[in-house]
XYZ file of C-alpha atoms in Angstrom:
752
model
C -55.194 -67.916 206.002
C -53.604 -64.688 204.781
C -53.132 -62.161 207.572
C -55.183 -58.998 207.121
C -54.350 -55.550 208.468
C -57.420 -54.900 210.623
C -56.442 -51.408 211.738
C -58.403 -49.575 208.982
C -61.513 -51.542 209.949
C -61.245 -50.559 213.607
C -60.695 -46.822 213.101
C -63.702 -44.735 214.292
C -65.648 -43.360 211.349
C -66.634 -39.727 210.939
C -69.785 -38.106 209.571
C -67.923 -37.610 206.269
C -67.100 -41.325 206.154
C -70.753 -42.079 206.825
C -71.944 -39.803 204.018
C -69.732 -41.640 201.546
C -71.631 -44.822 202.434
C -75.093 -43.296 202.077
C -75.649 -42.443 205.771
C -76.690 -38.802 206.076
C -75.471 -36.461 208.807
C -78.629 -36.677 210.931
C -78.630 -40.465 210.644
C -74.977 -40.596 211.645
C -75.739 -38.492 214.715
C -78.589 -40.859 215.587
C -76.270 -43.845 215.203
C -73.591 -42.353 217.453
C -76.268 -41.630 220.039
C -77.525 -45.198 219.989
C -74.060 -46.738 220.138
C -72.674 -44.247 222.633
C -69.593 -43.912 220.413
C -68.506 -43.551 216.809
C -68.815 -46.758 214.756
C -65.857 -48.436 213.133
C -65.783 -49.207 209.414
C -67.425 -52.630 209.682
C -70.183 -51.321 211.939
C -70.812 -48.314 209.704
C -70.993 -50.531 206.625
C -73.537 -52.785 208.329
C -75.653 -49.819 209.389
C -75.423 -48.215 205.946
C -77.012 -51.213 204.223
C -79.555 -51.976 206.943
C -80.655 -48.323 206.999
C -80.759 -48.094 203.210
C -84.166 -47.556 201.648
C -83.894 -50.952 199.993
C -83.628 -52.802 203.316
C -85.395 -50.550 205.841
C -88.343 -49.097 203.840
C -87.761 -46.010 205.975
C -89.857 -43.762 203.696
C -92.828 -46.093 203.271
C -93.150 -48.289 206.385
C -95.860 -46.162 207.954
C -97.854 -46.128 204.717
C -97.469 -49.831 203.960
C -99.348 -50.405 207.204
C -102.492 -49.225 205.390
C -102.636 -52.446 203.374
C -105.025 -55.172 204.526
C -102.868 -58.222 205.197
C -105.224 -60.743 206.771
C -107.908 -62.987 205.333
C -109.457 -66.412 205.757
C -106.820 -67.965 203.496
C -103.801 -65.976 204.709
C -101.311 -68.073 206.681
C -98.428 -65.569 206.618
C -98.585 -61.941 205.578
C -95.788 -59.380 205.118
C -92.760 -59.649 207.370
C -91.325 -62.948 206.211
C -89.388 -63.975 203.116
C -92.661 -64.462 201.212
C -96.409 -64.556 201.751
C -98.264 -67.801 202.405
C -101.881 -68.674 201.583
C -104.044 -71.719 202.250
C -105.027 -73.564 199.050
C -106.791 -76.430 200.778
C -105.963 -80.094 201.350
C -103.186 -79.171 203.794
C -101.279 -77.354 201.038
C -99.956 -73.806 200.878
C -98.950 -71.447 198.084
C -95.930 -69.251 198.855
C -95.170 -66.234 196.662
C -93.363 -62.910 196.471
C -92.322 -60.218 193.987
C -89.127 -58.160 194.138
C -87.204 -55.693 191.993
C -83.763 -55.769 190.444
C -84.077 -52.458 188.634
C -80.781 -50.678 189.210
C -78.577 -53.776 188.661
C -80.439 -54.643 185.454
C -79.805 -51.202 183.995
C -76.088 -51.385 184.799
C -75.531 -55.021 183.758
C -78.719 -56.300 182.050
C -77.954 -60.011 181.862
C -76.629 -60.553 185.369
C -78.987 -57.985 186.910
C -82.047 -59.782 185.549
C -80.634 -63.270 186.153
C -79.833 -62.612 189.797
C -83.238 -61.011 190.242
C -84.742 -64.359 189.264
C -82.352 -66.238 191.551
C -83.094 -63.976 194.502
C -86.859 -64.294 194.263
C -86.600 -68.073 193.935
C -84.644 -68.163 197.211
C -87.307 -66.103 198.961
C -89.783 -68.852 198.134
C -87.811 -72.027 198.760
C -86.369 -70.532 201.953
C -89.844 -71.084 203.365
C -89.969 -74.741 202.392
C -91.730 -74.396 199.036
C -90.745 -75.995 195.771
C -90.861 -73.192 193.172
C -93.382 -73.958 190.408
C -93.692 -70.702 188.466
C -91.911 -67.460 187.617
C -93.383 -64.143 186.463
C -91.676 -60.989 185.242
C -92.913 -57.418 184.842
C -90.595 -55.387 182.600
C -90.508 -51.699 181.671
C -88.074 -50.322 179.134
C -87.401 -46.892 177.673
C -88.537 -45.464 174.362
C -87.777 -47.931 171.553
C -85.859 -45.179 169.760
C -83.518 -44.630 172.718
C -80.011 -45.901 171.872
C -79.827 -48.272 174.883
C -83.312 -49.773 174.801
C -82.703 -52.557 172.298
C -79.593 -53.848 174.083
C -81.310 -53.617 177.464
C -84.260 -55.677 176.208
C -81.904 -58.294 174.760
C -79.799 -58.524 177.909
C -82.668 -58.636 180.393
C -84.653 -61.225 178.447
C -81.548 -63.386 178.015
C -80.809 -63.113 181.735
C -84.325 -64.113 182.781
C -84.414 -67.001 180.342
C -80.869 -68.095 181.066
C -81.430 -68.366 184.811
C -85.030 -69.607 184.889
C -84.553 -72.168 182.137
C -81.388 -73.576 183.694
C -82.802 -73.819 187.198
C -85.827 -75.643 185.766
C -88.748 -73.435 186.827
C -91.246 -72.308 184.137
C -91.744 -68.625 183.393
C -95.505 -68.501 182.866
C -96.663 -64.884 183.013
C -95.482 -61.339 182.633
C -95.856 -57.981 180.941
C -93.583 -55.679 178.962
C -94.081 -51.964 178.312
C -92.062 -49.176 176.733
C -92.005 -45.481 177.630
C -89.453 -42.704 177.502
C -89.869 -42.256 181.264
C -87.842 -45.461 181.725
C -84.958 -44.362 179.485
C -82.594 -43.963 182.430
C -84.180 -46.468 184.807
C -85.642 -49.686 183.473
C -87.756 -51.855 185.763
C -87.190 -55.582 186.207
C -89.683 -57.019 188.709
C -89.531 -60.781 189.298
C -92.150 -62.931 191.029
C -91.885 -66.540 192.133
C -94.629 -68.930 193.224
C -94.065 -72.165 195.122
C -95.947 -74.986 196.818
C -95.471 -76.489 200.264
C -97.304 -78.544 202.845
C -98.796 -76.361 205.544
C -97.065 -78.346 208.275
C -93.641 -77.893 206.609
C -93.368 -74.107 206.329
C -90.111 -72.530 207.509
C -89.602 -69.028 208.871
C -86.756 -66.634 209.618
C -88.152 -66.245 213.142
C -87.774 -68.772 215.939
C -84.038 -68.811 216.706
C -83.109 -69.662 220.293
C -79.842 -68.824 222.092
C -76.986 -71.299 222.027
C -77.529 -72.870 218.612
C -75.231 -73.174 215.605
C -75.399 -70.651 212.754
C -74.999 -72.619 209.536
C -73.813 -71.013 206.271
C -74.665 -72.957 203.099
C -74.382 -72.512 199.332
C -71.743 -70.734 197.296
C -68.561 -69.178 198.620
C -68.521 -65.462 199.369
C -66.776 -63.152 196.902
C -66.502 -59.434 196.364
C -69.409 -59.157 193.907
C -72.407 -57.091 194.909
C -70.766 -55.169 197.740
C -73.027 -52.242 198.612
C -75.658 -53.422 196.117
C -78.448 -52.462 198.558
C -76.994 -48.983 198.982
C -76.665 -48.564 195.215
C -80.317 -49.554 194.817
C -81.302 -46.831 197.307
C -79.890 -43.849 195.412
C -80.538 -41.954 192.206
C -78.552 -42.646 189.066
C -76.412 -40.164 187.225
C -74.349 -40.328 184.067
C -71.493 -42.831 184.126
C -73.313 -45.608 185.957
C -71.068 -48.161 184.249
C -68.655 -47.533 187.126
C -71.115 -49.333 189.400
C -70.766 -52.667 187.624
C -68.820 -54.192 190.566
C -71.955 -53.754 192.724
C -73.933 -56.110 190.456
C -73.981 -59.740 191.579
C -73.098 -62.699 189.373
C -75.459 -65.666 189.413
C -75.092 -69.398 188.806
C -78.430 -71.134 188.158
C -76.909 -74.609 188.368
C -75.724 -73.928 191.909
C -79.163 -72.544 192.699
C -80.751 -75.787 191.529
C -78.447 -77.766 193.833
C -79.265 -75.360 196.668
C -83.010 -75.859 196.174
C -82.678 -79.630 196.343
C -80.302 -79.606 199.306
C -82.464 -77.206 201.310
C -85.653 -79.150 200.606
C -83.919 -82.386 201.606
C -82.785 -80.882 204.922
C -86.241 -79.393 205.429
C -87.689 -82.901 205.270
C -85.973 -83.425 208.633
C -86.525 -81.341 211.760
C -82.935 -80.050 211.870
C -83.701 -76.413 210.944
C -84.862 -74.010 213.635
C -85.074 -70.993 211.304
C -83.714 -70.007 207.911
C -83.095 -66.847 205.871
C -81.729 -66.380 202.381
C -78.828 -64.016 201.762
C -80.381 -61.453 199.458
C -79.843 -57.701 199.567
C -77.053 -56.889 202.069
C -76.034 -60.558 202.113
C -74.752 -61.974 205.389
C -75.581 -58.713 207.152
C -79.321 -58.709 206.496
C -79.740 -62.461 206.922
C -78.013 -62.555 210.310
C -79.704 -59.386 211.558
C -83.169 -60.583 210.519
C -82.686 -63.937 212.238
C -81.478 -62.184 215.380
C -84.204 -59.545 215.377
C -87.126 -61.882 214.704
C -85.870 -64.390 217.263
C -85.042 -61.792 219.888
C -81.502 -63.183 220.139
C -77.932 -62.092 219.579
C -75.492 -63.402 216.981
C -71.766 -64.085 217.199
C -69.945 -65.007 213.984
C -66.316 -65.699 213.111
C -65.477 -64.194 209.724
C -62.555 -66.582 209.296
C -65.032 -69.494 209.093
C -67.105 -68.011 206.252
C -66.374 -69.878 202.973
C -64.552 -67.411 200.714
C -63.583 -67.639 197.072
C -61.161 -64.682 197.185
C -58.131 -64.104 199.369
C -57.664 -61.308 201.851
C -61.337 -60.474 202.269
C -62.058 -58.189 205.208
C -65.014 -58.508 207.561
C -66.468 -55.436 205.859
C -66.396 -57.152 202.457
C -67.647 -60.468 203.801
C -70.625 -58.925 205.585
C -71.641 -56.650 202.689
C -71.031 -59.029 199.792
C -74.153 -59.985 197.841
C -72.689 -63.099 196.250
C -75.540 -65.277 195.083
C -76.897 -68.740 195.955
C -76.279 -68.519 199.715
C -78.459 -69.223 202.761
C -78.128 -68.806 206.510
C -79.873 -71.063 208.998
C -79.939 -71.821 212.706
C -79.835 -75.541 213.439
C -81.344 -77.432 216.316
C -78.788 -78.722 218.840
C -76.662 -81.622 217.663
C -77.816 -81.580 214.015
C -74.705 -80.022 212.490
C -73.167 -83.238 211.132
C -76.454 -84.372 209.586
C -76.939 -81.029 207.850
C -73.354 -80.888 206.604
C -73.627 -84.395 205.163
C -76.617 -83.361 203.048
C -74.873 -80.295 201.628
C -71.668 -82.257 201.029
C -73.745 -84.707 198.973
C -74.957 -81.823 196.807
C -71.383 -80.465 196.524
C -72.200 -77.191 198.294
C -70.220 -75.343 200.929
C -71.683 -75.731 204.412
C -70.006 -74.488 207.578
C -70.896 -73.536 211.131
C -69.732 -69.913 211.324
C -71.047 -68.919 214.727
C -73.842 -69.280 217.257
C -76.838 -67.455 218.636
C -76.659 -65.744 222.033
C -78.962 -64.098 224.562
C -77.214 -60.714 224.342
C -79.267 -59.081 221.589
C -76.008 -57.953 219.962
C -74.285 -58.566 216.638
C -70.696 -59.525 217.415
C -68.150 -60.336 214.695
C -64.566 -61.479 215.028
C -61.757 -61.769 212.511
C -58.313 -63.158 213.286
C -59.354 -63.305 216.942
C -60.170 -59.574 217.070
C -63.680 -58.199 217.670
C -64.399 -56.054 214.605
C -68.092 -55.374 215.292
C -70.120 -55.225 218.502
C -73.435 -53.412 218.150
C -77.020 -53.966 219.340
C -79.391 -55.578 216.858
C -82.456 -53.388 217.472
C -81.082 -50.169 215.864
C -80.479 -52.202 212.710
C -84.070 -53.419 212.401
C -87.164 -52.302 214.299
C -85.451 -49.209 215.634
C -84.117 -48.116 212.252
C -85.209 -44.684 210.954
C -88.899 -44.466 210.075
C -89.594 -41.217 208.280
C -92.828 -39.332 207.891
C -91.802 -37.702 204.640
C -93.635 -34.499 203.721
C -95.918 -35.003 200.756
C -98.022 -32.884 198.461
C -101.452 -34.138 197.417
C -101.092 -34.941 193.702
C -103.217 -33.009 191.234
C -105.153 -35.395 189.006
C -105.157 -34.827 185.272
C -108.251 -33.057 183.915
C -110.868 -34.983 181.973
C -110.114 -35.434 178.295
C -112.301 -33.074 176.263
C -113.109 -35.035 173.108
C -115.051 -32.135 171.600
C -111.770 -30.311 171.020
C -110.086 -33.238 169.267
C -110.269 -34.530 165.715
C -110.737 -38.290 166.054
C -109.706 -40.370 163.021
C -112.694 -41.744 161.140
C -111.050 -45.020 160.096
C -111.662 -47.280 163.110
C -110.070 -50.299 161.432
C -106.865 -48.382 160.752
C -106.790 -47.215 164.374
C -107.152 -50.818 165.528
C -104.277 -51.903 163.286
C -102.053 -49.114 164.652
C -102.884 -49.918 168.258
C -102.304 -53.642 167.874
C -98.853 -52.984 166.391
C -97.844 -50.339 168.941
C -94.967 -51.279 171.297
C -97.151 -51.818 174.376
C -99.906 -53.804 172.633
C -97.723 -55.708 170.146
C -97.207 -59.407 170.753
C -94.259 -60.213 173.017
C -93.769 -63.631 171.415
C -90.119 -62.774 170.710
C -89.643 -62.523 174.482
C -91.656 -65.422 175.838
C -90.384 -67.904 173.270
C -87.001 -67.563 175.009
C -88.515 -68.778 178.273
C -89.246 -72.407 179.081
C -92.943 -72.255 179.957
C -93.598 -75.981 180.257
C -90.731 -77.451 182.256
C -92.099 -79.445 185.236
C -95.082 -80.420 183.069
C -97.815 -78.598 185.006
C -98.284 -75.392 182.995
C -101.845 -75.523 181.663
C -101.871 -72.046 180.126
C -99.462 -69.120 180.139
C -100.607 -65.525 180.068
C -97.707 -64.711 177.740
C -99.599 -66.243 174.835
C -102.285 -63.607 175.261
C -104.383 -64.903 178.111
C -105.331 -62.928 181.182
C -103.599 -65.187 183.712
C -101.394 -68.271 183.695
C -102.754 -71.574 184.983
C -100.405 -73.989 186.741
C -101.698 -77.355 187.899
C -100.943 -78.256 191.499
C -99.002 -81.425 190.849
C -100.887 -84.635 191.457
C -104.267 -82.888 191.788
C -107.036 -81.523 189.567
C -106.851 -78.025 191.025
C -104.629 -75.225 189.762
C -103.183 -71.834 190.570
C -103.920 -68.758 188.482
C -101.127 -66.167 188.365
C -100.934 -62.694 186.819
C -99.022 -59.409 186.902
C -100.596 -55.988 186.289
C -100.031 -52.239 186.376
C -100.928 -49.306 184.134
C -98.389 -46.599 185.028
C -100.159 -44.086 182.766
C -103.243 -44.288 184.972
C -101.157 -43.903 188.133
C -99.336 -40.869 186.736
C -102.638 -39.224 185.768
C -104.383 -40.004 189.076
C -102.383 -42.008 191.644
C -105.397 -42.963 193.762
C -107.526 -44.271 190.871
C -104.464 -45.776 189.202
C -103.600 -47.653 192.388
C -107.151 -48.970 192.608
C -107.056 -50.032 188.977
C -103.834 -52.053 189.309
C -105.452 -54.211 191.991
C -108.793 -54.384 190.181
C -107.202 -55.506 186.920
C -105.339 -58.324 188.678
C -108.663 -59.347 190.253
C -110.320 -59.349 186.806
C -107.520 -61.279 185.155
C -107.732 -64.088 187.689
C -111.520 -64.153 187.421
C -111.334 -64.253 183.612
C -109.760 -67.720 183.734
C -112.251 -68.962 186.331
C -110.085 -68.643 189.446
C -111.078 -67.331 192.850
C -108.748 -64.363 193.565
C -107.040 -64.934 196.929
C -104.185 -62.493 197.559
C -101.562 -60.249 196.002
C -97.908 -59.419 196.246
C -96.700 -56.041 195.016
C -93.654 -54.182 193.781
C -93.947 -50.447 194.328
C -91.596 -48.698 191.877
C -91.307 -44.931 192.292
C -88.832 -42.055 192.165
C -87.204 -40.048 194.941
C -89.361 -40.022 198.121
C -87.519 -36.968 199.425
C -89.396 -34.911 196.815
C -92.832 -34.021 198.291
C -94.559 -34.312 194.917
C -93.179 -37.833 194.382
C -93.988 -38.812 197.955
C -97.550 -37.628 197.392
C -97.894 -39.969 194.427
C -96.527 -42.843 196.528
C -98.939 -42.199 199.398
C -102.038 -41.853 197.251
C -101.199 -44.860 195.071
C -100.789 -46.989 198.195
C -104.090 -45.688 199.565
C -105.874 -46.499 196.311
C -104.413 -49.985 196.276
C -105.311 -50.513 199.930
C -108.917 -49.510 199.354
C -109.223 -51.892 196.406
C -107.672 -54.732 198.397
C -110.162 -54.180 201.237
C -113.229 -53.890 199.030
C -112.293 -56.893 196.901
C -111.180 -59.085 199.860
C -107.833 -59.365 198.120
C -105.155 -58.890 200.836
C -101.463 -58.094 200.410
C -99.297 -60.929 201.757
C -95.837 -59.868 200.572
C -94.113 -57.233 198.512
C -91.211 -54.939 197.797
C -90.604 -51.205 197.530
C -88.151 -49.816 194.985
C -87.560 -46.071 195.304
C -85.039 -43.588 193.913
C -85.689 -44.808 190.371
C -84.384 -41.547 188.949
C -81.580 -40.463 186.678
C -80.222 -36.924 186.893
C -83.359 -35.858 188.753
C -85.868 -37.351 186.321
C -88.069 -40.042 187.866
C -89.803 -43.002 186.266
C -93.563 -43.106 185.716
C -95.067 -44.356 189.002
C -95.341 -48.132 188.604
C -96.926 -50.067 191.491
C -96.985 -53.584 190.039
C -99.486 -56.106 191.417
C -98.881 -59.850 191.270
C -102.113 -61.757 191.819
C -102.687 -65.392 192.787
C -105.977 -67.267 192.646
C -107.206 -70.830 192.971
C -109.209 -73.036 190.616
C -110.928 -75.709 192.745
C -110.474 -79.422 192.002
C -112.029 -80.394 188.669
C -113.510 -76.929 188.056
C -113.819 -75.471 184.563
C -111.489 -72.742 183.345
C -111.547 -70.357 180.389
C -109.060 -68.617 178.143
C -109.192 -66.008 175.417
C -108.862 -68.456 172.530
C -111.795 -70.815 173.029
C -114.440 -69.091 170.902
C -116.180 -71.192 168.245
C -117.876 -70.225 164.984
C -121.337 -68.882 165.699
C -120.561 -67.809 169.268
C -121.921 -64.397 170.141
C -119.588 -61.837 171.704
C -121.104 -60.420 174.870
C -119.799 -57.210 176.414
C -120.301 -57.378 180.171
C -120.234 -54.112 182.105
C -121.073 -50.472 181.545
C -119.456 -48.784 178.529
C -119.199 -45.005 178.667
C -116.379 -44.484 176.168
C -113.670 -43.276 178.548
C -110.623 -42.389 176.438
C -108.657 -40.469 179.094
C -105.136 -41.842 179.783
C -105.872 -44.583 177.262
C -103.672 -46.334 174.736
C -105.773 -44.658 172.033
C -105.026 -41.219 173.488
C -101.285 -41.929 173.525
C -100.860 -43.765 170.212
C -103.573 -42.378 167.940
C -104.094 -38.892 169.371
C -100.384 -38.488 170.295
C -101.215 -37.078 173.717
C -98.711 -37.394 176.559
C -98.881 -37.062 180.333
C -101.629 -34.898 181.778
C -102.674 -33.896 178.249
C -103.933 -37.468 177.748
C -106.576 -36.858 180.413
C -107.729 -38.542 183.589
C -107.934 -42.343 183.848
C -111.246 -44.192 184.011
C -112.802 -44.304 187.480
C -112.812 -47.684 189.226
C -116.098 -48.809 190.773
C -114.977 -51.566 193.132
C -118.486 -52.829 193.818
C -119.027 -53.193 190.063
C -115.661 -54.974 189.754
C -116.595 -57.493 192.436
C -120.065 -58.113 191.034
C -118.988 -58.513 187.397
C -116.082 -60.779 188.309
C -118.295 -62.994 190.425
C -120.686 -63.421 187.508
C -117.855 -64.287 185.130
C -116.531 -66.938 187.508
C -120.050 -68.351 187.823
C -120.596 -68.522 184.052
C -117.207 -70.173 183.530
C -117.904 -72.661 186.298
C -121.271 -73.550 184.776
C -119.692 -74.075 181.350
C -121.904 -71.462 179.684
C -119.146 -69.537 177.897
C -116.339 -70.730 175.628
C -113.913 -67.824 176.119
C -113.456 -64.798 178.359
C -111.205 -61.762 178.253
C -110.770 -58.820 180.581
C -111.026 -55.430 178.847
C -108.094 -53.167 179.635
C -105.685 -51.242 177.404
C -107.082 -50.682 173.921
C -110.685 -51.200 175.007
C -113.277 -53.449 173.398
C -111.739 -53.488 169.917
C -108.270 -54.589 171.013
C -109.652 -57.190 173.446
C -111.937 -58.575 170.720
C -109.061 -58.629 168.222
C -106.950 -60.629 170.681
C -109.779 -63.145 171.095
C -110.174 -63.475 167.308
C -106.431 -63.949 166.833
C -106.244 -66.537 169.618
C -109.186 -68.506 168.165
C -108.078 -67.894 164.559
C -111.646 -66.922 163.694
C -113.237 -64.074 161.859
C -115.322 -61.656 163.896
C -118.101 -59.245 163.120
C -117.717 -56.487 165.710
C -120.686 -54.185 166.231
C -121.074 -50.973 168.200
C -124.197 -49.727 169.941
C -122.830 -46.170 169.876
C -123.620 -43.441 167.395
C -121.134 -43.133 164.549
C -119.589 -39.971 165.982
C -118.899 -41.825 169.236
C -117.615 -45.044 167.642
C -113.961 -44.453 168.591
C -114.864 -43.959 172.237
C -117.007 -47.112 172.239
C -114.406 -49.272 170.504
C -111.289 -47.986 172.290
C -112.497 -46.527 175.593
C -111.014 -48.188 178.678
C -113.947 -48.144 181.093
C -113.340 -50.562 183.957
C -115.188 -53.612 185.361
C -115.771 -55.054 181.875
C -115.267 -58.384 180.145
C -115.818 -59.856 176.701
C -117.449 -63.298 176.777
C -117.884 -65.753 173.911
C -121.333 -67.297 174.365
C -122.712 -70.215 172.298
C -125.989 -69.294 170.612
C -127.798 -72.077 172.472
C -126.729 -70.592 175.818
C -127.344 -66.949 174.949
C -130.803 -66.660 176.491
C -129.703 -68.353 179.704
C -126.582 -66.187 180.030
C -128.343 -62.879 179.487
C -131.061 -64.089 181.844
C -128.458 -64.545 184.567
C -127.086 -61.062 183.878
C -130.522 -59.447 183.816
C -131.465 -61.114 187.082
C -128.261 -59.706 188.600
C -129.167 -56.265 187.154
C -125.889 -56.304 185.264
C -125.359 -54.084 182.239
C -124.485 -55.968 179.031
C -124.332 -55.465 175.281
C -124.138 -57.623 172.171
C -120.745 -56.736 170.712
C -120.522 -59.107 167.758
C -120.333 -62.662 166.493
C -117.511 -65.075 165.669
C -117.573 -66.305 162.067
C -116.822 -69.635 160.413
C -114.391 -68.139 157.904
C -111.658 -70.093 156.228
C -108.562 -69.246 158.269
C -106.883 -67.607 155.272
C -109.923 -65.430 154.594
C -110.870 -64.612 158.174
C -111.257 -60.946 158.983
C -112.562 -58.564 161.584
C -115.462 -56.499 160.331
C -115.946 -53.227 162.173
C -117.311 -49.835 161.350
C -117.998 -50.775 157.721
C -114.548 -52.151 156.912
C -113.017 -55.624 156.701
C -109.616 -55.984 158.368
C -107.972 -59.287 157.310
C -106.988 -61.350 160.324
C -103.661 -62.141 158.672
C -102.843 -58.446 158.308
C -103.724 -57.897 161.937
C -101.607 -60.846 163.070
C -98.627 -59.751 160.968
C -98.832 -56.248 162.423
C -99.283 -57.497 165.992
C -96.547 -60.122 165.922
C -94.159 -58.342 163.598
C -93.211 -55.239 165.536
C -90.941 -56.696 168.223
C -88.953 -59.120 166.015
C -88.409 -56.328 163.509
C -87.312 -53.968 166.251
C -84.923 -56.465 167.820
C -83.414 -57.255 164.431
C -82.288 -53.657 164.197
C -85.024 -52.009 162.180
C -85.908 -48.428 163.208
C -88.484 -48.160 165.998
C -91.940 -47.491 164.651
């Protein structure tokens, strides 16, 4: 092995050195106090990544504690690689969502690809076979010069990794807004299945056992990726390309199979993937959760580059790597399995009873620090925050609403947020593994994935309306959870739990911190009232460029269960003659709506306050929808969200390829509010005429507000149209407008 000059690594580091690695002066002073001396370069590097916002959640830990995390089906809540829920029959569903925002902006393909790889490892680290992927994407204004290339790169990266590793991408969402011009969001979610008696954790290490490194060799890619993801952007971010990891989905596939094969034995005592901060975070988390120390020899770490220092080895974020502690005497058995799969596998150290992280290189101790300051005893800030001021109500009396409702519908359905994302999801393999029953990308509310070998299935969705959160963080936070609850219910699934990805700007700004706090509190209230606990999640802060932050975007990933043999519903099942039933109270709320932004051209606070969220009404309406689906009384169901009744009805007509006569119970001067208002706790249900009396009887008995919103027609497909407000809108024209925008945009046509 090439000799390395260790003297620069051993030199005590100053406060100025610390600042260059993202450790502020007060944090450096705290570190010196806890160590009783100045750290050397390796020790400072380790602290800098473990104390980064990305790894420590130092600005949000005290607020994340407000989330409900327990429930009758919760096996493992936050604190592990992923959350775990009971889905019956001795089986468990394991899932998590994480961000790869900063890397995806710098290097779109690899940033998005490695985001997929990282979230897959979070799931199979716990013993689950991944069965589904989800992505929640936010891009800048379509007219921004970088947006088109960012969309192309991110989508190619997601598809390239997910398709090659052989896991279907079944759900997701894509939005555009100028607030993401300098900071796109790439949130990836993975869902897996495991037997409840074969779940693996990062906790449980005991002193005196071998530390086993498996997977790819360590290189210099991704060094200080966690630190980069914990700071604002500025112009010239291309210089940060070396901090973006490079992924290999084929190696990941081998790693999945090798890990699951070893997990079928009892050789593993605990296991942790090498994600953000690489070998540093994985070793520290194993040590902290097990209450043990760790000693590792850097010379034994498989390396693909020569002359790597302990600093580089510990901070590298090279992909497709895992760290595990083996039970005594199982080293040869484990190595044989990884040799069979042609993966590196080496014992690089052992656990101790010292509670310290000790590293050697070339026989020299290059790091010797206690574990606790790196984890539980890391900084935990109570950031000052200003209560956010909610946007005022939208005063419709002062606005001139367009009279042509059909034209408004056409414009909304072809707007960037509402337009079909077929161009994106056709690049993803949605059916590999053979258990995808329905994907939300084709317009449904949630994906359905059969639990292999059974007649039950998982429902999976992703939701957030950042415009609501910006206008009123508390109500917007509630709505993100409530919409996920509705989307799962709309396919007939019992909502069980959520994961989240909280994307915000700089928490050191009191106004931004106020938005974070109130959004979390709104989400927490909704989770409690809906019995919809948080079992895992991620926080992504400092999403700012040159001081301008993103729209607040707390994404919710929901998971529900369809019992064995139970009926499900989708948006495309309506049949000619079915009546369209509007379930829920309609008050024509246009504040913060798609209509306000696209048709009225209102931005920010000028677009008004978001619709209030009545959680009791959400729970009651959703329960009724699940009951009606289960009893087979409706042929299609759709949650009403952006674009209101008209857009939801248009999506149902397009999915069924049927004409639709849409009727409004509102006065003509309030038609726009009725058709496009985004009042919450509402669904559209397609009800066969023969079942109409029974269905409305159920709703009346439950004292549930409902309305007749229209009827599906037996038109010839070529002549089908949507009739509303006295005008016929050909279904073909609507489909062309809805499906045409994104392909035209990606082919280079000017953004409309």
